[in-house]
mmCIF file of C-alpha atoms in Angstrom:
data_model
loop_
_atom_site.group_PDB
_atom_site.id
_atom_site.type_symbol
_atom_site.label_atom_id
_atom_site.label_comp_id
_atom_site.label_asym_id
_atom_site.label_seq_id
_atom_site.Cartn_x
_atom_site.Cartn_y
_atom_site.Cartn_z
ATOM 1 C CA PHE A 1 -33.354 -85.756 10.999
ATOM 2 C CA PRO A 2 -33.552 -82.377 12.783
ATOM 3 C CA ALA A 3 -36.057 -83.309 15.527
ATOM 4 C CA SER A 4 -37.075 -80.193 17.478
ATOM 5 C CA THR A 5 -34.326 -78.030 16.016
ATOM 6 C CA THR A 6 -37.012 -77.684 13.310
ATOM 7 C CA LYS A 7 -38.653 -75.193 15.651
ATOM 8 C CA ILE A 8 -35.940 -72.640 14.885
ATOM 9 C CA MET A 9 -37.589 -72.158 11.487
ATOM 10 C CA THR A 10 -41.120 -72.418 12.915
ATOM 11 C CA ALA A 11 -40.416 -69.644 15.414
ATOM 12 C CA MET A 12 -38.630 -67.501 12.848
ATOM 13 C CA LEU A 13 -41.577 -67.657 10.441
ATOM 14 C CA MET A 14 -43.961 -66.779 13.266
ATOM 15 C CA MET A 15 -41.900 -63.709 14.107
ATOM 16 C CA GLU A 16 -41.797 -62.683 10.453
ATOM 17 C CA ARG A 17 -45.511 -63.216 9.762
ATOM 18 C CA CYS A 18 -47.314 -62.362 13.011
ATOM 19 C CA TRP A 19 -47.467 -59.607 15.594
ATOM 20 C CA PRO A 20 -46.455 -60.610 19.161
ATOM 21 C CA ASN A 21 -49.936 -59.778 20.517
ATOM 22 C CA ASP A 22 -51.843 -61.674 17.812
ATOM 23 C CA ILE A 23 -54.038 -64.358 19.347
ATOM 24 C CA VAL A 24 -53.570 -67.960 18.193
ATOM 25 C CA THR A 25 -56.493 -70.351 18.674
ATOM 26 C CA ALA A 26 -55.657 -74.047 18.956
ATOM 27 C CA PRO A 27 -57.387 -76.127 16.263
ATOM 28 C CA ALA A 28 -60.043 -78.711 17.115
ATOM 29 C CA ASP A 29 -57.701 -81.704 16.646
ATOM 30 C CA ILE A 30 -54.770 -80.236 18.630
ATOM 31 C CA GLU A 31 -54.834 -82.973 21.280
ATOM 32 C CA LYS A 32 -53.800 -85.546 18.640
ATOM 33 C CA VAL A 33 -50.315 -83.996 18.362
ATOM 34 C CA GLY A 34 -47.916 -86.155 20.355
ATOM 35 C CA GLU A 35 -44.806 -86.010 22.474
ATOM 36 C CA ALA A 36 -43.483 -82.684 23.908
ATOM 37 C CA SER A 37 -46.536 -80.563 24.528
ATOM 38 C CA LEU A 38 -48.132 -77.500 26.089
ATOM 39 C CA HIS A 39 -51.201 -79.738 26.543
ATOM 40 C CA LEU A 40 -53.245 -77.287 24.495
ATOM 41 C CA LYS A 41 -56.995 -77.750 24.488
ATOM 42 C CA PRO A 42 -59.168 -77.208 21.398
ATOM 43 C CA GLN A 43 -59.986 -73.508 21.043
ATOM 44 C CA GLU A 44 -57.448 -72.530 23.725
ATOM 45 C CA GLN A 45 -55.961 -69.121 22.975
ATOM 46 C CA LEU A 46 -52.445 -67.804 23.490
ATOM 47 C CA SER A 47 -50.667 -64.775 22.154
ATOM 48 C CA VAL A 48 -47.979 -65.312 19.525
ATOM 49 C CA ARG A 49 -45.426 -64.190 22.120
ATOM 50 C CA GLU A 50 -46.557 -66.786 24.688
ATOM 51 C CA LEU A 51 -46.666 -69.463 22.005
ATOM 52 C CA LEU A 52 -43.093 -68.627 20.954
ATOM 53 C CA TRP A 53 -41.981 -69.255 24.533
ATOM 54 C CA GLY A 54 -43.797 -72.610 24.514
ATOM 55 C CA ILE A 55 -42.314 -73.649 21.183
ATOM 56 C CA LEU A 56 -38.737 -72.671 21.998
ATOM 57 C CA LEU A 57 -38.495 -73.501 25.732
ATOM 58 C CA ARG A 58 -40.921 -76.426 26.175
ATOM 59 C CA SER A 59 -40.419 -77.590 22.583
ATOM 60 C CA ALA A 60 -44.188 -77.808 22.235
ATOM 61 C CA ASN A 61 -45.183 -79.894 19.231
ATOM 62 C CA ASP A 62 -48.833 -78.922 19.659
ATOM 63 C CA GLY A 63 -47.829 -75.261 19.858
ATOM 64 C CA SER A 64 -45.935 -75.621 16.581
ATOM 65 C CA VAL A 65 -49.012 -77.053 14.860
ATOM 66 C CA ALA A 66 -51.230 -74.276 16.273
ATOM 67 C CA ALA A 67 -48.705 -71.712 15.023
ATOM 68 C CA ALA A 68 -48.602 -73.285 11.546
ATOM 69 C CA VAL A 69 -52.388 -73.265 11.218
ATOM 70 C CA HIS A 70 -52.554 -69.679 12.505
ATOM 71 C CA CYS A 71 -49.845 -68.375 10.161
ATOM 72 C CA SER A 72 -50.758 -70.254 6.982
ATOM 73 C CA GLY A 73 -54.143 -71.931 7.366
ATOM 74 C CA SER A 74 -52.691 -75.454 7.372
ATOM 75 C CA VAL A 75 -49.586 -77.397 8.327
ATOM 76 C CA GLU A 76 -48.919 -78.218 4.658
ATOM 77 C CA SER A 77 -49.021 -74.577 3.592
ATOM 78 C CA PHE A 78 -46.783 -73.563 6.492
ATOM 79 C CA CYS A 79 -44.234 -76.264 5.585
ATOM 80 C CA ALA A 80 -44.115 -74.943 2.029
ATOM 81 C CA LYS A 81 -43.265 -71.527 3.485
ATOM 82 C CA MET A 82 -40.635 -73.121 5.757
ATOM 83 C CA ASN A 83 -38.972 -74.740 2.743
ATOM 84 C CA GLU A 84 -39.138 -71.516 0.748
ATOM 85 C CA ARG A 85 -37.566 -69.524 3.605
ATOM 86 C CA ALA A 86 -34.852 -72.153 4.071
ATOM 87 C CA LYS A 87 -33.881 -71.787 0.406
ATOM 88 C CA GLN A 88 -33.855 -67.974 0.740
ATOM 89 C CA ILE A 89 -31.170 -68.152 3.415
ATOM 90 C CA GLY A 90 -29.034 -70.616 1.455
ATOM 91 C CA CYS A 91 -30.120 -74.008 2.804
ATOM 92 C CA THR A 92 -29.520 -76.743 0.241
ATOM 93 C CA GLY A 93 -30.079 -79.982 2.169
ATOM 94 C CA THR A 94 -33.306 -79.203 4.016
ATOM 95 C CA ASN A 95 -36.876 -80.419 3.519
ATOM 96 C CA PHE A 96 -39.569 -79.734 6.113
ATOM 97 C CA THR A 97 -42.750 -81.827 6.232
ATOM 98 C CA ASN A 98 -44.006 -80.614 9.617
ATOM 99 C CA PRO A 99 -43.456 -77.613 11.923
ATOM 100 C CA ASN A 100 -42.251 -79.583 14.955
ATOM 101 C CA GLY A 101 -39.680 -82.171 13.829
ATOM 102 C CA LEU A 102 -41.638 -85.305 14.622
ATOM 103 C CA LYS A 103 -40.484 -88.399 12.733
ATOM 104 C CA ASP A 104 -40.914 -88.348 8.989
ATOM 105 C CA PRO A 105 -38.366 -89.893 6.593
ATOM 106 C CA LEU A 106 -38.671 -86.862 4.278
ATOM 107 C CA HIS A 107 -38.130 -84.305 7.078
ATOM 108 C CA VAL A 108 -34.371 -83.662 6.890
ATOM 109 C CA THR A 109 -31.661 -81.031 7.179
ATOM 110 C CA THR A 110 -27.889 -80.731 7.465
ATOM 111 C CA ALA A 111 -25.615 -79.289 10.148
ATOM 112 C CA ARG A 112 -24.684 -76.496 7.739
ATOM 113 C CA ASP A 113 -28.330 -75.639 7.066
ATOM 114 C CA LEU A 114 -29.163 -75.664 10.779
ATOM 115 C CA ALA A 115 -26.318 -73.220 11.358
ATOM 116 C CA LEU A 116 -27.712 -70.950 8.633
ATOM 117 C CA MET A 117 -31.196 -71.087 10.163
ATOM 118 C CA ALA A 118 -29.881 -70.434 13.671
ATOM 119 C CA ARG A 119 -27.791 -67.489 12.497
ATOM 120 C CA GLU A 120 -30.808 -65.983 10.708
ATOM 121 C CA ALA A 121 -33.116 -66.512 13.703
ATOM 122 C CA MET A 122 -30.610 -64.922 16.088
ATOM 123 C CA ARG A 123 -31.064 -61.644 14.179
ATOM 124 C CA TYR A 124 -34.407 -61.276 15.993
ATOM 125 C CA PRO A 125 -34.101 -59.799 19.520
ATOM 126 C CA GLU A 126 -37.177 -61.685 20.742
ATOM 127 C CA PHE A 127 -35.739 -64.995 19.555
ATOM 128 C CA ARG A 128 -32.418 -64.269 21.301
ATOM 129 C CA GLU A 129 -34.248 -63.319 24.498
ATOM 130 C CA ILE A 130 -36.278 -66.535 24.598
ATOM 131 C CA VAL A 131 -33.604 -69.105 23.718
ATOM 132 C CA ARG A 132 -31.165 -67.924 26.361
ATOM 133 C CA GLN A 133 -33.644 -68.308 29.247
ATOM 134 C CA ARG A 134 -33.844 -71.384 31.459
ATOM 135 C CA LYS A 135 -37.461 -70.866 32.510
ATOM 136 C CA HIS A 136 -40.465 -68.665 31.937
ATOM 137 C CA THR A 137 -44.102 -68.483 33.011
ATOM 138 C CA ILE A 138 -46.734 -67.967 30.324
ATOM 139 C CA VAL A 139 -50.326 -66.710 30.418
ATOM 140 C CA ARG A 140 -52.980 -69.074 29.044
ATOM 141 C CA SER A 141 -56.705 -68.933 28.424
ATOM 142 C CA ILE A 142 -57.657 -72.471 29.520
ATOM 143 C CA ASN A 143 -54.915 -74.659 31.026
ATOM 144 C CA GLN A 144 -53.959 -72.547 34.045
ATOM 145 C CA ALA A 145 -52.162 -75.441 35.756
ATOM 146 C CA ASP A 146 -49.471 -75.745 33.080
ATOM 147 C CA THR A 147 -47.812 -72.346 32.790
ATOM 148 C CA GLN A 148 -44.204 -72.937 33.908
ATOM 149 C CA LEU A 149 -41.827 -73.620 31.005
ATOM 150 C CA ILE A 150 -38.348 -75.025 31.637
ATOM 151 C CA SER A 151 -35.678 -75.419 28.963
ATOM 152 C CA LYS A 152 -33.987 -78.801 28.596
ATOM 153 C CA ASN A 153 -30.859 -77.122 27.232
ATOM 154 C CA LYS A 154 -28.152 -78.158 29.712
ATOM 155 C CA PHE A 155 -25.698 -75.546 28.369
ATOM 156 C CA LEU A 156 -27.894 -72.839 29.898
ATOM 157 C CA GLN A 157 -27.286 -74.377 33.342
ATOM 158 C CA ILE A 158 -23.546 -74.785 32.825
ATOM 159 C CA ASP A 159 -22.742 -71.399 31.281
ATOM 160 C CA PRO A 160 -24.841 -68.306 32.052
ATOM 161 C CA THR A 161 -23.431 -66.598 28.949
ATOM 162 C CA ALA A 162 -24.700 -69.350 26.601
ATOM 163 C CA ASP A 163 -27.079 -68.261 23.852
ATOM 164 C CA GLY A 164 -29.036 -71.497 23.876
ATOM 165 C CA ILE A 165 -30.878 -71.726 20.581
ATOM 166 C CA LYS A 166 -32.558 -75.188 20.439
ATOM 167 C CA THR A 167 -32.258 -78.835 21.416
ATOM 168 C CA GLY A 168 -34.196 -81.796 20.116
ATOM 169 C CA PHE A 169 -34.611 -85.534 20.360
ATOM 170 C CA THR A 170 -36.370 -88.287 18.481
ATOM 171 C CA ARG A 171 -35.207 -91.893 18.241
ATOM 172 C CA PRO A 172 -34.242 -91.607 14.549
ATOM 173 C CA ALA A 173 -32.512 -88.252 15.074
ATOM 174 C CA GLY A 174 -30.889 -88.888 18.430
ATOM 175 C CA GLN A 175 -29.813 -85.903 20.516
ATOM 176 C CA CYS A 176 -29.772 -82.699 18.432
ATOM 177 C CA PHE A 177 -28.369 -79.267 19.279
#
């Protein structure tokens, strides 16, 4: 189970399908998305760029769902595009069922496939810029009290030359990097 390392593909598809200044509006049921969160409110708006920071640094599950709906109209449609893109870059053991990595027995990948996804995502300068940062402040339309994002990637604290990429955790997956 890939846990939040799933968000490598989510962010990559956002960068490929959206402009950084596009505005993403959180769907009406956004508050139902659990665990790591930007605490998005229904109809809250963020730019794609700000949402990328939230997805990659905070590991925002709600941000990933908002991104999926923005990019493809639904989570299901976005996951189909995730699976298609994974195959394009040579992934053979990956199946995405959501954009955030929350528990699902059919949501799986391999270490090899994660390496392929990470290598592909690192081709994007904006992705590289975000994943190597320890913290960042975003601009939001509604929740002004929750703007400071801090990465949980301990390697960024230990080694200032570390690239970062993505961490994740769920009980079935354990600690992922």
